[in-house]
Amino acid sequence: MSAMMLLLLLCLSLGTISVVHCGDPTIFFDWNVSYGTLSPLGTPQQVILINGQFPGPNINSTTNNNVVVNVFNNLDDPFLLTWSGIQQRKNSWQDGTLGTMCPIPPGKNFTYQFQVKDQIGSFIYYPSTAMHRAGGAFGGLRINSRNLIPVPYDTPEDDYTVLIGDWYKKSHTDLKKQLDGGRSMARPDGVLINGKDAKGDGKDEPLFTMKAGKTYKFRICNVGLKSSLNFRIQEHWMTLVEMEGSHTVQNTYQSLDVHLGQCMAVLVTADKDPKDYYIVASTRFTKTVLTGKGILRYEGGKGPADPELPEAPEGWAWSLNQFRSFRWNLTASAARPNPQGSYHYGKINITRTLKLVNAATQVDGKLRYSINGVSHVDPETPLKLAEYYGVADKVFKADTIKDDPPADVDTKAIIQPNVVNQTHRDFVEIIFENHEKSLQTWHVSGYAVFAVGIEPGLWTPEKRSTYNLLDAVSRHTIQVYPKSWAAIMTAFDNPGMWNIRSEHPERRYLGQQLYVTVPNIARSTRDEYNMPDSALLCGIVKDMPKPPPPYSIA
């Protein structure tokens, strides 16, 4: 069937007309997810491939494109992909988490349909089921600005995706068994750059090639499992231009700390001697430093890369100061023809403060991670489906945590679905407080959030005086340093069931996540789409008759 015919059928289908916007271009992908054997760190192991590729294919889209991805699951496990940082306006049905969707059964397929509405920037996708992210099936997702919207820098010669991440020699199934047995995954075995680690023996093929005198864009994303990474390019400076969907003030850096799940875009000019140079990613805040390398080659250049690698900074105070240097570019146009800084978040009254404290605890002798004393577990029936079918009371109890954590949050936890009710359009302050000695990274799905502050110690209302209320970067992840807190602000203007989770897959899998349910008060598709006809069904709703659409067509 031709792409045009498929688009026509999509536009004629009542179940998908709200998801595919027929006035905007549509891009199509057919992805086969399967197992394969590769040796990323020199030892053969099972990995997860998409169309035979590791990492998976890059999605290259443009603002307001409709994205249609038909995923065939050839694994022996149920499987889902989540689109990290894509705001999915009105459409948590396609978010790709177990709280919103049934997983794709082995041997079956599911077609994701979503629009990258009013967004630009650098993002990633990865598996949200089991510990599949430790096997692969992750990749880059870029959203280019439309031609009529000016970009605050000259068009680069080329645009490269750089996926950095720590890696284990154990398979994802073995790692899952460790976690199920109550043990941590311990430290990783190495660091990969686009699925490889250069040996430095002169036989490595280049990951990227540059022409002398030209400027290139590198989109750097941490797709790893446990470690923050410092990224640098031998002898080259990097100009930061974008971060998770926002143009930034164009400061220049020798190296960048990129935490789990985070993406940054930099410009690099080929202004050095024409030869090879190392791209380097090394672990931060670890006793043993693991380093991954890749080759950057000048066209026509002669000579190997210098074996002496550039040093990484030390200590988390340096990283905190770098975070403070990140600023929103208030004069740049965004995905729409208006300055991205025209939204004055610092002048909006806070209607709710939600304080979230992470903890590592034991439940029945096994390791669990919790938020405010609740360690999340996914019920057999996705939370969103339970709400839609009117059986939520049989699946979960909302507001299992309070806005302030209990006194024993660090020592006790209960295992159950962790769901928070949130009023539509409230402007909310979320405090992440980390009492542990390890750095945490958090992701908020469905929204862009303003990362207004990070400080050591415990948070109190007086700490608001330290917030950046002018030009904090609007993004979707935030790191929290050891024994520190971080604050974000966002308007919950996107109805649906949205996931707030640790970007550490081990912690997410063992309970460090929750869902925020934002009701569609107007009961209109203007605010939220009805369940698509293509939605997979499972749990107690599998054989139930589909209810009539609760939301009227806007």
XYZ file of C-alpha atoms in Angstrom:
554
model
C 0.000 0.000 0.000
C 1.373 3.434 -0.890
C 2.146 6.010 1.793
C -0.473 8.363 0.331
C -3.157 5.672 0.448
C -2.240 4.812 4.036
C -2.461 8.475 5.011
C -5.883 8.747 3.369
C -7.137 5.750 5.331
C -5.765 7.241 8.527
C -7.517 10.533 7.863
C -10.817 8.784 7.154
C -10.659 6.711 10.329
C -12.619 8.215 13.218
C -10.331 6.532 15.694
C -7.200 8.203 14.364
C -8.361 11.481 12.844
C -7.531 13.237 16.101
C -4.001 11.818 16.089
C -2.926 12.266 12.463
C -3.364 15.865 11.347
C -3.991 15.694 7.640
C -2.895 19.267 6.898
C 0.669 18.471 8.017
C 3.218 16.138 6.361
C 3.396 12.553 7.566
C 6.531 10.423 7.769
C 6.276 6.625 7.919
C 8.520 3.954 9.411
C 8.312 0.168 9.535
C 10.479 -1.185 12.339
C 11.280 -4.847 12.992
C 12.497 -5.381 16.551
C 14.580 -8.535 16.878
C 17.478 -10.141 18.712
C 20.995 -10.249 17.311
C 24.516 -11.051 18.441
C 27.134 -8.301 18.563
C 30.288 -7.575 20.552
C 30.071 -3.913 21.605
C 32.776 -4.411 24.256
C 34.621 -7.280 22.573
C 32.501 -10.071 24.053
C 29.651 -11.612 21.994
C 26.283 -10.914 23.582
C 22.595 -10.723 22.727
C 21.412 -7.241 21.759
C 18.094 -5.836 20.558
C 18.096 -4.546 16.983
C 15.687 -2.354 15.048
C 15.770 -3.213 11.349
C 19.069 -4.948 12.053
C 20.636 -1.796 13.486
C 22.301 -1.108 16.839
C 21.655 1.614 17.895
C 18.311 1.906 16.147
C 17.453 4.146 13.167
C 17.452 7.898 13.568
C 14.062 9.610 13.199
C 14.572 12.823 11.249
C 11.414 14.938 11.471
C 10.326 18.569 11.195
C 8.075 20.641 13.435
C 4.391 19.580 13.158
C 5.184 16.392 11.219
C 2.894 13.451 11.871
C 5.039 10.448 12.784
C 3.733 6.940 12.062
C 5.923 4.076 13.316
C 4.740 0.503 12.744
C 6.612 -1.640 15.282
C 6.806 -5.428 14.758
C 7.804 -7.215 17.953
C 9.920 -10.248 17.081
C 11.215 -10.666 20.629
C 9.994 -13.315 23.047
C 8.851 -10.603 25.502
C 6.100 -7.970 25.408
C 7.653 -4.719 24.221
C 7.058 -0.956 24.122
C 8.993 2.099 22.989
C 8.687 5.493 24.639
C 9.471 8.765 22.871
C 11.440 10.656 25.498
C 10.831 14.399 25.418
C 8.099 14.359 22.752
C 5.292 16.229 24.464
C 2.454 14.240 22.854
C -0.097 17.018 23.144
C -3.511 15.586 24.125
C -2.221 12.085 23.400
C -0.873 10.070 26.332
C -2.288 7.062 24.422
C 0.970 6.984 22.424
C 3.436 7.728 25.236
C 4.757 4.170 25.237
C 4.704 3.471 28.967
C 3.004 0.618 30.814
C 0.731 3.062 32.611
C -0.798 4.244 29.341
C -0.521 1.346 26.887
C -0.636 -2.432 26.752
C 2.697 -3.807 25.548
C 3.017 -5.297 22.064
C 2.805 -9.097 22.429
C 5.541 -11.277 20.902
C 4.918 -11.836 17.214
C 2.498 -8.876 16.938
C 2.745 -5.277 15.797
C 1.434 -1.895 16.828
C 1.428 1.398 14.943
C 2.342 4.504 16.899
C 0.811 7.730 15.576
C 1.751 11.088 17.056
C 2.526 14.636 16.026
C 5.665 16.554 16.981
C 3.514 19.626 17.518
C 5.212 23.011 18.019
C 8.552 21.422 18.967
C 12.141 21.511 17.805
C 15.229 19.850 19.166
C 17.155 16.722 20.072
C 15.481 13.726 21.725
C 15.721 9.945 22.043
C 13.479 6.887 22.048
C 14.077 3.712 24.037
C 12.263 0.631 25.432
C 10.118 1.106 28.535
C 9.435 -2.591 29.212
C 11.406 -4.943 31.504
C 15.138 -4.119 31.197
C 15.099 -4.008 27.395
C 16.945 -0.686 27.383
C 20.006 -2.646 28.565
C 19.822 -4.616 25.310
C 19.485 -1.734 22.836
C 16.485 -0.632 20.726
C 17.294 3.004 21.461
C 17.994 5.768 18.973
C 17.925 9.471 18.181
C 14.837 11.507 17.375
C 15.432 14.976 15.975
C 12.875 17.657 15.178
C 14.151 20.239 12.713
C 12.787 23.768 12.597
C 10.486 24.637 9.707
C 12.087 26.778 7.004
C 9.968 29.834 7.834
C 11.167 29.871 11.462
C 14.659 31.393 11.829
C 17.305 29.444 13.732
C 19.805 31.473 15.803
C 22.896 30.131 14.016
C 24.033 29.465 10.466
C 23.053 26.167 8.836
C 25.788 23.641 9.676
C 27.585 21.595 7.046
C 26.058 18.416 8.502
C 24.047 17.230 11.482
C 25.250 14.234 13.522
C 23.589 12.219 16.306
C 25.988 11.050 19.027
C 24.537 8.429 21.391
C 26.753 7.937 24.441
C 26.056 5.510 27.244
C 27.510 3.026 29.685
C 27.097 -0.659 28.846
C 27.053 -4.102 30.443
C 28.439 -7.325 29.035
C 25.590 -9.183 30.719
C 22.392 -9.484 28.703
C 19.263 -7.551 29.580
C 17.631 -10.804 30.722
C 20.487 -11.551 33.146
C 20.363 -8.015 34.510
C 16.600 -8.318 34.999
C 17.108 -11.580 36.913
C 19.545 -9.780 39.217
C 17.014 -7.058 39.939
C 14.179 -9.561 40.394
C 16.403 -11.360 42.883
C 16.793 -8.215 44.949
C 20.329 -7.285 43.866
C 21.604 -4.125 42.196
C 23.158 -4.202 38.723
C 26.551 -3.113 40.111
C 28.848 -1.033 37.913
C 28.833 -1.214 34.104
C 31.646 -2.696 32.024
C 32.344 0.106 29.571
C 31.123 3.130 27.636
C 29.890 3.127 24.031
C 29.596 5.907 21.466
C 26.994 5.042 18.821
C 27.261 1.417 19.909
C 31.053 1.206 19.584
C 34.276 1.804 21.476
C 37.354 2.620 19.402
C 40.358 0.405 20.103
C 42.890 3.073 19.169
C 45.002 0.665 17.123
C 44.856 2.749 13.937
C 42.256 0.453 12.359
C 39.125 2.143 13.729
C 36.707 3.526 11.164
C 35.615 7.110 11.850
C 32.233 7.722 13.420
C 32.062 11.157 11.774
C 33.926 13.071 9.081
C 34.438 16.844 8.803
C 35.732 19.145 6.087
C 38.370 21.644 7.163
C 36.895 25.062 7.893
C 33.273 23.853 8.098
C 30.993 23.877 11.148
C 28.983 20.828 12.203
C 26.119 20.154 14.573
C 26.463 17.284 17.057
C 23.386 16.136 18.990
C 24.746 14.410 22.099
C 22.379 12.158 24.092
C 23.074 9.909 27.070
C 21.225 6.631 26.403
C 23.026 4.777 29.187
C 21.886 2.812 32.210
C 23.630 4.088 35.311
C 26.260 6.771 34.689
C 26.455 10.472 34.030
C 29.039 11.022 31.304
C 31.438 13.818 30.445
C 31.669 14.415 26.693
C 34.541 16.129 24.897
C 36.251 16.260 21.509
C 40.024 16.280 21.453
C 41.368 19.834 20.893
C 37.953 21.195 19.828
C 35.611 23.632 21.586
C 31.848 23.122 21.559
C 29.228 25.878 21.338
C 25.991 24.845 23.033
C 22.964 25.858 20.914
C 20.044 23.655 22.004
C 18.986 21.448 24.894
C 15.988 19.082 24.840
C 13.844 21.332 22.683
C 15.034 24.819 23.666
C 17.542 27.129 22.019
C 20.167 28.116 24.582
C 22.489 31.039 25.128
C 25.499 30.083 23.023
C 28.213 29.536 25.600
C 31.340 27.620 24.611
C 32.645 24.573 26.508
C 35.631 22.234 26.428
C 33.500 19.445 27.897
C 29.883 18.840 28.893
C 28.346 16.691 31.600
C 25.422 14.816 30.045
C 23.261 12.955 32.537
C 21.044 9.942 31.866
C 18.325 10.660 29.312
C 19.601 14.163 28.540
C 20.355 15.597 25.088
C 22.407 18.639 24.083
C 23.240 20.032 20.638
C 26.566 21.769 19.983
C 28.335 23.383 17.051
C 31.918 22.299 16.334
C 34.167 23.962 13.752
C 36.851 21.949 11.963
C 39.617 24.487 12.612
C 42.485 22.192 13.638
C 45.183 20.329 11.735
C 43.571 17.901 9.248
C 43.928 14.471 10.888
C 42.061 12.176 13.280
C 40.808 13.234 16.721
C 39.217 11.302 19.545
C 35.638 11.832 20.664
C 35.599 10.896 24.359
C 32.871 9.990 26.863
C 33.815 8.994 30.405
C 31.874 8.219 33.565
C 31.447 10.886 36.226
C 31.131 10.538 40.017
C 32.442 6.939 39.974
C 35.426 5.431 41.802
C 36.516 3.637 38.645
C 36.366 5.844 35.551
C 35.215 4.074 32.394
C 36.010 5.706 29.061
C 34.622 5.226 25.551
C 36.215 6.614 22.413
C 35.328 7.254 18.790
C 37.206 8.678 15.832
C 36.455 12.089 14.279
C 38.263 12.394 10.930
C 39.045 15.376 8.749
C 38.494 14.704 5.048
C 41.862 14.229 3.359
C 43.594 14.438 6.722
C 46.715 12.494 7.521
C 47.799 11.213 10.871
C 46.279 9.239 13.758
C 44.621 10.763 16.799
C 46.869 11.764 19.667
C 46.738 8.879 22.197
C 46.715 11.358 25.095
C 43.036 11.948 25.827
C 41.717 15.252 27.192
C 41.063 15.135 30.919
C 37.582 15.216 32.401
C 36.734 17.586 35.272
C 36.464 16.287 38.831
C 33.749 16.626 41.434
C 30.056 17.379 41.264
C 30.508 21.060 42.200
C 32.017 21.657 38.741
C 28.980 19.960 37.191
C 26.586 22.063 39.283
C 28.308 25.254 38.167
C 28.014 24.137 34.568
C 24.277 23.597 35.045
C 24.015 27.165 36.328
C 25.643 28.421 33.116
C 22.860 26.982 30.947
C 20.404 29.698 29.938
C 17.368 29.911 27.687
C 17.909 32.042 24.574
C 15.123 34.583 25.043
C 15.651 36.266 21.662
C 15.440 33.114 19.527
C 12.288 32.070 17.714
C 10.861 28.751 18.787
C 8.783 26.253 16.807
C 6.267 29.034 16.248
C 7.041 32.557 14.991
C 7.428 34.146 18.425
C 10.359 34.434 20.843
C 10.616 31.299 22.966
C 11.132 33.449 26.053
C 7.775 35.198 25.729
C 6.287 32.771 28.278
C 7.071 34.489 31.584
C 6.957 31.475 33.869
C 8.536 33.380 36.761
C 5.507 35.666 37.097
C 2.900 32.907 37.444
C 1.541 32.072 40.886
C 2.354 28.580 42.112
C -0.843 26.659 42.861
C 0.774 23.484 44.192
C 4.147 22.328 45.523
C 4.854 18.608 45.168
C 7.963 17.392 46.992
C 9.356 14.026 45.842
C 12.037 12.197 47.812
C 13.746 9.148 46.315
C 15.004 6.307 48.493
C 16.608 2.885 48.207
C 14.939 0.468 50.631
C 14.324 -3.211 51.286
C 10.890 -4.793 50.951
C 10.676 -8.448 52.023
C 14.445 -8.647 51.842
C 14.676 -7.398 48.263
C 15.941 -4.109 46.876
C 13.279 -1.587 45.904
C 13.350 2.117 45.036
C 10.582 4.452 46.135
C 9.154 7.959 45.939
C 7.749 9.316 49.206
C 7.541 5.807 50.577
C 5.738 4.207 47.615
C 7.503 1.845 45.220
C 5.520 1.770 41.990
C 4.433 -1.463 40.338
C 2.621 -1.591 36.997
C -0.765 -3.319 37.231
C -1.831 -5.768 34.536
C -4.335 -3.182 33.283
C -2.716 0.109 32.218
C -3.839 2.985 34.418
C -5.077 5.058 31.489
C -7.212 2.217 30.136
C -8.665 1.582 33.602
C -9.735 5.231 33.793
C -11.220 5.222 30.289
C -13.231 2.046 30.908
C -14.481 3.286 34.265
C -12.775 0.567 36.319
C -10.018 2.643 37.915
C -11.199 1.721 41.411
C -10.464 -1.938 40.608
C -6.911 -1.217 39.408
C -5.378 1.577 41.492
C -5.951 4.060 44.257
C -5.008 7.655 43.453
C -3.064 10.012 45.703
C -1.110 7.269 47.409
C 1.500 9.877 48.318
C 1.098 13.290 49.907
C 2.611 16.511 48.635
C 5.153 16.276 51.471
C 6.964 12.988 52.184
C 6.559 11.178 55.522
C 9.313 11.229 58.139
C 10.280 7.573 57.512
C 10.558 7.995 53.718
C 14.185 6.782 53.675
C 13.558 3.508 55.492
C 10.070 2.234 54.663
C 8.200 1.587 51.415
C 5.037 -0.086 50.220
C 4.657 -1.603 46.756
C 1.607 -0.458 44.774
C 0.699 1.712 41.772
C 1.788 5.279 42.483
C -0.708 7.741 40.987
C -1.181 11.444 41.749
C -4.258 13.487 40.821
C -3.510 16.864 39.292
C -5.954 19.656 38.394
C -5.882 20.701 34.744
C -3.929 23.927 34.099
C -2.493 24.278 37.599
C 0.981 25.801 37.686
C 2.995 23.380 39.796
C 6.364 23.455 41.498
C 7.978 20.019 41.844
C 10.881 19.557 44.236
C 13.132 16.517 43.809
C 15.026 15.947 47.058
C 17.847 13.414 47.010
C 19.037 12.105 50.403
C 21.301 9.511 48.795
C 25.010 9.593 47.887
C 24.361 8.902 44.188
C 23.279 11.395 41.531
C 19.683 11.057 40.317
C 18.175 12.031 36.966
C 14.424 12.494 36.461
C 12.197 12.658 33.386
C 8.749 14.260 33.110
C 6.701 13.013 30.164
C 4.006 15.061 28.441
C 5.454 18.445 29.373
C 8.393 20.771 29.021
C 9.492 21.939 32.471
C 11.527 24.915 33.653
C 14.649 23.754 35.501
C 14.773 26.691 37.925
C 17.248 25.555 40.551
C 19.622 22.990 42.000
C 21.325 23.411 45.377
C 22.987 21.209 48.030
C 21.126 20.379 51.233
C 17.426 20.135 51.999
C 14.772 22.251 50.314
C 12.723 24.823 52.218
C 10.335 27.483 50.877
C 13.055 30.079 51.494
C 15.140 28.394 48.774
C 12.848 29.966 46.181
C 14.967 33.088 46.491
C 17.731 31.187 44.635
C 15.518 30.224 41.661
C 16.234 31.425 38.152
C 12.866 32.983 37.291
C 13.997 34.658 34.075
C 15.769 32.327 31.650
C 15.887 28.767 33.042
C 16.016 26.270 30.193
C 12.707 24.628 29.298
C 13.455 20.877 29.039
C 12.183 17.471 30.145
C 14.942 16.087 32.420
C 16.595 17.340 35.585
C 19.534 15.961 37.545
C 19.749 16.004 41.352
C 23.210 15.843 42.870
C 23.972 13.793 46.022
C 22.450 15.196 49.208
C 20.861 17.969 47.135
C 17.555 19.169 45.715
C 16.324 20.358 42.338
C 13.233 22.395 41.471
C 11.172 22.520 38.298
C 8.014 24.405 37.350
C 5.393 23.559 34.746
C 1.781 24.227 33.822
C -0.186 20.956 33.764
C -2.112 21.998 30.654
C -1.925 18.642 28.849
C -4.666 16.212 30.002
C -3.793 12.553 30.167
C -1.875 10.024 32.242
C 1.777 11.124 32.390
C 4.855 9.416 33.785
C 7.443 10.981 36.114
C 10.320 8.528 36.373
C 13.910 7.973 37.229
C 16.070 7.904 34.101
C 18.085 5.112 35.738
C 16.428 1.991 34.233
C 17.242 -0.067 37.327
C 15.514 2.419 39.595
C 12.529 2.814 37.271
C 12.108 -0.958 37.015
C 12.218 -1.337 40.808
C 9.661 1.359 41.532
C 11.141 4.865 41.310
C 8.385 6.330 39.176
C 4.840 7.622 39.442
C 1.978 8.714 37.198
C 0.164 12.029 37.198
C -3.429 11.875 35.997
C -4.665 15.202 34.607
C -8.423 15.115 33.902
C -10.050 16.496 30.765
C -12.377 18.897 32.577
C -14.041 20.183 29.406
C -14.601 16.580 28.206
C -13.652 17.704 24.710
C -11.170 16.479 22.093
C -9.944 20.060 22.053
C -8.010 19.093 25.203
C -7.508 15.338 24.861
C -8.069 12.707 22.202
C -10.402 9.768 22.660
C -8.837 6.328 22.803
C -7.762 5.341 19.265
C -9.458 2.341 17.699
C -6.030 0.740 17.273
C -5.257 0.701 21.008
C -4.167 -2.684 22.337
C -6.276 -4.101 25.183
C -5.135 -6.202 28.112
C -5.909 -6.897 31.760
C -9.491 -6.639 32.960
C -10.575 -4.463 30.009
C -9.412 -6.938 27.353
C -12.833 -8.474 26.759
C -14.972 -5.565 27.877
C -17.091 -3.715 25.311
C -15.516 -0.447 24.297
C -17.258 2.451 26.055
C -18.666 5.311 23.987
C -16.214 8.182 23.524
C -16.323 10.236 26.721
C -15.033 13.360 25.006
C -17.087 15.293 22.461
C -15.499 16.233 19.138
C -14.230 19.799 19.369
